Amino acid sequence: MDSSSVTRTVSVTRMNSGDHACLGFDDDETRWELRAAYADIGLSRGEQVIFFTDRATTPALAAEQLSSSGFPLGPALMDGRLAVVNEVPGYDPANGFDPAERAQTWVELTDKARHDGFSGIRVVGDMGWAAEPGVDQDLLVDYEAGLSPLFAEIGFTAICEYDRRRFGKSLLGRIRDAHPKRVLRRLGALDVTRTGTELRVAGDVDLATREEFDSALAHALADPGRSDGSDRSDRPGVLDLTELCFMDVHGASTLVRLAGRLPLGHLLTVRCRPEQDKLIRLCGAAVVPQLVLGEG
């Protein structure tokens, strides 16, 4: 499988311009926390932020929810930098779903945002309407899959929210696969995913996720002890840390310690950002020949 075609897990705080991600949620409070962090980052970058929500979500309710999540974004709602829209572009119960009309809306919104002086635009789309009778599931999946090149081209950043309580597991799996990225379901979470010979880590490695990170890395790298003395051939050869938001000293030290236990013939290449590279080196990477550091 081409690893570039696999949906990557990211923290909402690591969403970049042109990214197209899905969020499967089953907790409304946590969803608002993600919305708040996502909006706050967009506003700090000079982007316009738009929430396409259900009809019950008014601007006043959004301001209340965002404030309770620790992000007092009321002023942004007042001056138009953040907007709450209850309409569903490209869909109405009578006429059904028009993917072309919906996609054209995103192009027009991007052009308008830039004309109004914003550096870009980022959107949250509540996809609850897609669970209504009469919405063709195959058409929906094809629509989602076709958006990613468009969004990357025009710099439109989007999270498509799917309520796990309303959509079937099979459909949610297809929708996830139609997106290049999948948002972690809560702030500060950790995700460790194995794809072929590559181990990817996203989110935060800190006190709250320490045990989870240590266990996942040890399981991936440890030799179970074969009776014939042979080495494992299924250890990952690449550790991708580029989607980490934070890594503490304990996490970096654990990585160096476990890499030092690998057979000398097994190299573990670590893809990471400069700040992670520096931390891992400070924790003793230079004396571990099995560890190869490189910027992602």
Tab-separated table of C-alpha atoms in Angstrom:
chain	number	residue	atom	x	y	z
A	1	MET	CA	0.000	0.000	0.000
A	2	ASP	CA	1.215	3.505	-0.833
A	3	SER	CA	1.658	5.155	2.567
A	4	SER	CA	0.977	8.565	1.029
A	5	SER	CA	-2.610	7.463	0.280
A	6	VAL	CA	-3.345	6.408	3.882
A	7	THR	CA	-5.412	8.778	6.021
A	8	ARG	CA	-3.076	10.491	8.500
A	9	THR	CA	-4.156	11.269	12.041
A	10	VAL	CA	-3.499	14.844	13.209
A	11	SER	CA	-4.315	17.049	16.147
A	12	VAL	CA	-6.755	19.827	15.328
A	13	THR	CA	-3.958	22.247	16.245
A	14	ARG	CA	-1.823	20.872	13.391
A	15	MET	CA	-4.310	21.641	10.608
A	16	ASN	CA	-2.609	23.640	7.861
A	17	SER	CA	-3.913	25.712	4.962
A	18	GLY	CA	-5.566	23.488	2.367
A	19	ASP	CA	-6.001	20.500	4.693
A	20	HIS	CA	-9.153	18.395	4.399
A	21	ALA	CA	-9.905	16.301	7.490
A	22	CYS	CA	-12.773	14.368	9.008
A	23	LEU	CA	-13.793	14.175	12.647
A	24	GLY	CA	-15.848	11.298	13.979
A	25	PHE	CA	-17.310	12.426	17.303
A	26	ASP	CA	-19.748	11.150	19.888
A	27	ASP	CA	-19.377	13.850	22.526
A	28	ASP	CA	-20.667	17.377	21.876
A	29	GLU	CA	-18.635	19.047	24.623
A	30	THR	CA	-15.384	17.679	23.239
A	31	ARG	CA	-16.431	18.687	19.732
A	32	TRP	CA	-16.826	22.301	20.864
A	33	GLU	CA	-13.372	22.207	22.450
A	34	LEU	CA	-11.926	21.109	19.120
A	35	ARG	CA	-13.897	23.778	17.270
A	36	ALA	CA	-12.627	26.433	19.662
A	37	ALA	CA	-8.958	25.495	19.298
A	38	TYR	CA	-9.312	25.214	15.523
A	39	ALA	CA	-10.969	28.624	15.264
A	40	ASP	CA	-8.461	30.289	17.581
A	41	ILE	CA	-5.526	29.152	15.445
A	42	GLY	CA	-7.226	30.273	12.248
A	43	LEU	CA	-7.950	33.711	13.663
A	44	SER	CA	-4.360	34.058	14.872
A	45	ARG	CA	-3.250	33.455	11.264
A	46	GLY	CA	-5.557	36.111	9.881
A	47	GLU	CA	-8.001	33.609	8.389
A	48	GLN	CA	-11.755	33.875	8.337
A	49	VAL	CA	-13.439	31.030	10.234
A	50	ILE	CA	-16.932	29.763	9.442
A	51	PHE	CA	-18.936	27.169	11.344
A	52	PHE	CA	-21.611	25.472	9.219
A	53	THR	CA	-23.822	24.058	11.955
A	54	ASP	CA	-27.235	22.610	12.622
A	55	ARG	CA	-30.151	25.042	12.759
A	56	ALA	CA	-30.264	25.048	16.567
A	57	THR	CA	-26.765	26.551	16.869
A	58	THR	CA	-27.092	30.333	17.004
A	59	PRO	CA	-24.158	32.789	17.187
A	60	ALA	CA	-25.051	33.408	20.846
A	61	LEU	CA	-24.925	29.694	21.627
A	62	ALA	CA	-21.618	29.386	19.750
A	63	ALA	CA	-20.142	32.265	21.759
A	64	GLU	CA	-21.237	30.576	24.989
A	65	GLN	CA	-19.785	27.191	23.992
A	66	LEU	CA	-16.495	28.678	22.811
A	67	SER	CA	-16.107	30.711	25.972
A	68	SER	CA	-16.781	27.678	28.180
A	69	SER	CA	-14.051	25.854	26.230
A	70	GLY	CA	-11.573	28.555	27.261
A	71	PHE	CA	-11.650	30.604	24.067
A	72	PRO	CA	-13.594	33.888	24.433
A	73	LEU	CA	-14.182	34.463	20.734
A	74	GLY	CA	-17.270	36.680	21.081
A	75	PRO	CA	-15.493	39.709	19.545
A	76	ALA	CA	-14.599	37.641	16.472
A	77	LEU	CA	-18.267	36.697	16.076
A	78	MET	CA	-19.244	40.346	16.338
A	79	ASP	CA	-16.880	41.646	13.659
A	80	GLY	CA	-17.259	38.820	11.130
A	81	ARG	CA	-13.892	37.134	11.521
A	82	LEU	CA	-15.872	34.156	12.847
A	83	ALA	CA	-19.294	33.341	11.454
A	84	VAL	CA	-21.983	30.781	12.278
A	85	VAL	CA	-24.085	29.651	9.296
A	86	ASN	CA	-27.140	27.397	9.634
A	87	GLU	CA	-27.656	26.837	5.910
A	88	VAL	CA	-26.399	23.705	4.119
A	89	PRO	CA	-24.836	24.594	0.754
A	90	GLY	CA	-25.761	22.197	-2.014
A	91	TYR	CA	-28.499	20.374	-0.128
A	92	ASP	CA	-32.166	20.740	0.658
A	93	PRO	CA	-34.687	18.024	1.510
A	94	ALA	CA	-36.752	18.649	-1.607
A	95	ASN	CA	-33.998	18.652	-4.238
A	96	GLY	CA	-31.403	16.444	-2.563
A	97	PHE	CA	-27.624	16.771	-2.659
A	98	ASP	CA	-25.771	18.666	-5.412
A	99	PRO	CA	-22.002	18.088	-4.989
A	100	ALA	CA	-21.037	20.570	-7.722
A	101	GLU	CA	-23.059	23.368	-6.127
A	102	ARG	CA	-21.582	22.622	-2.713
A	103	ALA	CA	-18.002	22.589	-4.048
A	104	GLN	CA	-18.586	25.847	-5.912
A	105	THR	CA	-19.681	27.453	-2.634
A	106	TRP	CA	-16.272	26.716	-1.143
A	107	VAL	CA	-14.508	28.359	-4.099
A	108	GLU	CA	-16.694	31.454	-3.823
A	109	LEU	CA	-16.191	31.723	-0.057
A	110	THR	CA	-12.419	31.503	-0.489
A	111	ASP	CA	-12.408	34.244	-3.109
A	112	LYS	CA	-14.590	36.467	-0.941
A	113	ALA	CA	-12.466	35.954	2.164
A	114	ARG	CA	-9.309	36.961	0.311
A	115	HIS	CA	-11.090	39.939	-1.254
A	116	ASP	CA	-12.117	41.021	2.254
A	117	GLY	CA	-8.502	40.984	3.398
A	118	PHE	CA	-8.262	37.611	5.126
A	119	SER	CA	-5.181	35.467	4.595
A	120	GLY	CA	-7.373	32.433	3.934
A	121	ILE	CA	-10.416	30.598	5.196
A	122	ARG	CA	-11.086	27.613	7.420
A	123	VAL	CA	-14.427	25.918	7.855
A	124	VAL	CA	-16.120	23.409	10.128
A	125	GLY	CA	-18.973	21.543	8.491
A	126	ASP	CA	-21.542	19.665	10.569
A	127	MET	CA	-22.419	16.772	8.232
A	128	GLY	CA	-25.582	15.748	10.089
A	129	TRP	CA	-27.675	16.589	7.014
A	130	ALA	CA	-25.960	13.706	5.160
A	131	ALA	CA	-27.692	11.211	7.479
A	132	GLU	CA	-31.110	12.290	6.212
A	133	PRO	CA	-33.129	9.928	3.974
A	134	GLY	CA	-32.479	10.375	0.277
A	135	VAL	CA	-28.769	11.290	0.487
A	136	ASP	CA	-26.867	8.887	-1.758
A	137	GLN	CA	-23.976	7.444	0.278
A	138	ASP	CA	-21.836	6.650	-2.760
A	139	LEU	CA	-22.290	10.193	-4.045
A	140	LEU	CA	-21.335	11.541	-0.624
A	141	VAL	CA	-18.123	9.494	-0.478
A	142	ASP	CA	-17.169	10.460	-4.040
A	143	TYR	CA	-17.800	14.117	-3.208
A	144	GLU	CA	-15.553	13.955	-0.132
A	145	ALA	CA	-12.768	12.194	-2.040
A	146	GLY	CA	-12.864	14.789	-4.813
A	147	LEU	CA	-12.565	17.802	-2.505
A	148	SER	CA	-8.980	17.286	-1.352
A	149	PRO	CA	-7.211	18.414	-4.566
A	150	LEU	CA	-9.545	21.420	-4.807
A	151	PHE	CA	-8.944	22.470	-1.199
A	152	ALA	CA	-5.181	22.101	-1.560
A	153	GLU	CA	-5.242	24.241	-4.702
A	154	ILE	CA	-7.309	27.123	-3.306
A	155	GLY	CA	-6.050	26.964	0.299
A	156	PHE	CA	-9.411	26.074	1.816
A	157	THR	CA	-9.046	24.343	5.189
A	158	ALA	CA	-11.923	22.152	6.349
A	159	ILE	CA	-13.033	19.719	9.024
A	160	CYS	CA	-16.061	17.572	8.162
A	161	GLU	CA	-17.824	16.524	11.357
A	162	TYR	CA	-19.614	13.163	11.409
A	163	ASP	CA	-21.604	12.141	14.468
A	164	ARG	CA	-20.834	8.483	15.189
A	165	ARG	CA	-24.280	8.154	16.748
A	166	ARG	CA	-25.964	8.897	13.414
A	167	PHE	CA	-23.761	7.213	10.811
A	168	GLY	CA	-23.046	3.505	10.406
A	169	LYS	CA	-19.584	2.096	11.018
A	170	SER	CA	-19.150	0.957	7.411
A	171	LEU	CA	-20.026	4.370	5.975
A	172	LEU	CA	-17.811	6.143	8.499
A	173	GLY	CA	-14.905	3.949	7.422
A	174	ARG	CA	-15.422	4.901	3.775
A	175	ILE	CA	-15.715	8.579	4.695
A	176	ARG	CA	-12.505	8.420	6.731
A	177	ASP	CA	-10.670	6.843	3.811
A	178	ALA	CA	-11.927	9.630	1.524
A	179	HIS	CA	-10.085	12.229	3.614
A	180	PRO	CA	-6.295	12.703	3.646
A	181	LYS	CA	-6.430	13.491	7.374
A	182	ARG	CA	-8.407	12.452	10.430
A	183	VAL	CA	-8.649	14.720	13.469
A	184	LEU	CA	-7.877	13.345	16.911
A	185	ARG	CA	-11.111	13.182	18.868
A	186	ARG	CA	-9.899	15.337	21.755
A	187	LEU	CA	-7.206	17.884	22.576
A	188	GLY	CA	-4.071	16.437	24.144
A	189	ALA	CA	-4.738	12.912	22.891
A	190	LEU	CA	-2.173	10.519	21.410
A	191	ASP	CA	-2.420	8.280	18.373
A	192	VAL	CA	0.138	5.653	17.339
A	193	THR	CA	-0.488	4.020	13.958
A	194	ARG	CA	1.484	1.314	12.144
A	195	THR	CA	1.484	1.429	8.329
A	196	GLY	CA	3.807	-1.138	6.777
A	197	THR	CA	7.322	-0.491	8.103
A	198	GLU	CA	6.387	2.974	9.384
A	199	LEU	CA	5.166	3.911	12.855
A	200	ARG	CA	3.393	7.276	13.042
A	201	VAL	CA	2.795	9.218	16.228
A	202	ALA	CA	0.381	12.164	16.430
A	203	GLY	CA	-0.887	14.358	19.245
A	204	ASP	CA	0.933	14.873	22.544
A	205	VAL	CA	3.561	12.830	24.393
A	206	ASP	CA	3.379	14.132	27.948
A	207	LEU	CA	2.442	13.036	31.451
A	208	ALA	CA	-1.144	12.264	30.450
A	209	THR	CA	-0.156	9.982	27.552
A	210	ARG	CA	3.185	8.707	28.878
A	211	GLU	CA	2.078	5.166	29.649
A	212	GLU	CA	0.303	4.824	26.288
A	213	PHE	CA	3.353	6.051	24.347
A	214	ASP	CA	5.837	3.899	26.272
A	215	SER	CA	3.717	0.791	25.792
A	216	ALA	CA	3.122	1.335	22.070
A	217	LEU	CA	6.784	2.022	21.313
A	218	ALA	CA	8.031	-0.877	23.425
A	219	HIS	CA	5.607	-3.259	21.749
A	220	ALA	CA	6.705	-2.138	18.279
A	221	LEU	CA	10.452	-2.298	18.939
A	222	ALA	CA	10.931	-5.038	21.502
A	223	ASP	CA	12.289	-8.487	20.603
A	224	PRO	CA	10.021	-11.169	22.073
A	225	GLY	CA	13.010	-13.493	22.395
A	226	ARG	CA	13.063	-16.206	19.762
A	227	SER	CA	14.307	-19.622	20.669
A	228	ASP	CA	16.571	-19.776	17.608
A	229	GLY	CA	18.199	-16.444	18.473
A	230	SER	CA	17.016	-14.820	15.257
A	231	ASP	CA	15.946	-11.205	15.097
A	232	ARG	CA	12.469	-9.917	14.358
A	233	SER	CA	11.936	-8.893	10.748
A	234	ASP	CA	8.733	-6.949	11.343
A	235	ARG	CA	10.074	-4.083	13.440
A	236	PRO	CA	9.294	-0.642	11.971
A	237	GLY	CA	12.175	1.020	10.152
A	238	VAL	CA	10.717	4.527	10.305
A	239	LEU	CA	9.274	6.469	13.232
A	240	ASP	CA	7.362	9.537	12.047
A	241	LEU	CA	6.984	12.207	14.727
A	242	THR	CA	6.194	15.118	12.402
A	243	GLU	CA	2.547	15.286	13.517
A	244	LEU	CA	3.418	15.519	17.205
A	245	CYS	CA	2.301	18.733	18.887
A	246	PHE	CA	4.475	18.174	21.941
A	247	MET	CA	7.028	15.699	23.234
A	248	ASP	CA	8.438	15.848	26.754
A	249	VAL	CA	11.858	14.737	27.989
A	250	HIS	CA	10.516	11.420	29.250
A	251	GLY	CA	9.155	10.549	25.800
A	252	ALA	CA	12.419	11.449	24.084
A	253	SER	CA	14.427	9.492	26.660
A	254	THR	CA	12.166	6.452	26.211
A	255	LEU	CA	12.727	6.580	22.464
A	256	VAL	CA	16.520	6.736	22.862
A	257	ARG	CA	16.533	3.948	25.460
A	258	LEU	CA	14.407	1.557	23.392
A	259	ALA	CA	16.335	2.313	20.198
A	260	GLY	CA	19.524	1.452	22.062
A	261	ARG	CA	18.165	-2.052	22.673
A	262	LEU	CA	17.693	-2.751	18.964
A	263	PRO	CA	20.158	-5.092	17.249
A	264	LEU	CA	23.060	-3.137	15.765
A	265	GLY	CA	21.975	-4.140	12.284
A	266	HIS	CA	18.535	-2.570	12.657
A	267	LEU	CA	18.334	1.180	11.962
A	268	LEU	CA	15.377	3.238	13.133
A	269	THR	CA	14.991	6.411	11.082
A	270	VAL	CA	13.145	9.139	12.963
A	271	ARG	CA	11.363	11.826	10.982
A	272	CYS	CA	10.818	14.868	13.146
A	273	ARG	CA	10.724	18.650	13.291
A	274	PRO	CA	13.765	20.666	14.453
A	275	GLU	CA	12.554	21.084	18.039
A	276	GLN	CA	12.023	17.339	18.404
A	277	ASP	CA	15.393	16.606	16.798
A	278	LYS	CA	17.109	18.855	19.336
A	279	LEU	CA	15.325	17.263	22.301
A	280	ILE	CA	16.107	13.695	21.209
A	281	ARG	CA	19.774	14.574	20.696
A	282	LEU	CA	19.921	16.149	24.164
A	283	CYS	CA	18.617	12.848	25.547
A	284	GLY	CA	21.600	10.910	24.192
A	285	ALA	CA	20.804	9.985	20.593
A	286	ALA	CA	24.430	10.503	19.539
A	287	VAL	CA	25.582	7.372	21.397
A	288	VAL	CA	22.881	5.146	19.843
A	289	PRO	CA	24.061	4.005	16.397
A	290	GLN	CA	20.714	2.326	15.688
A	291	LEU	CA	19.011	5.753	15.734
A	292	VAL	CA	19.037	7.961	12.640
A	293	LEU	CA	17.510	11.435	13.029
A	294	GLY	CA	16.263	13.516	10.145
A	295	GLU	CA	13.884	16.421	9.682
A	296	GLY	CA	10.502	15.542	8.206
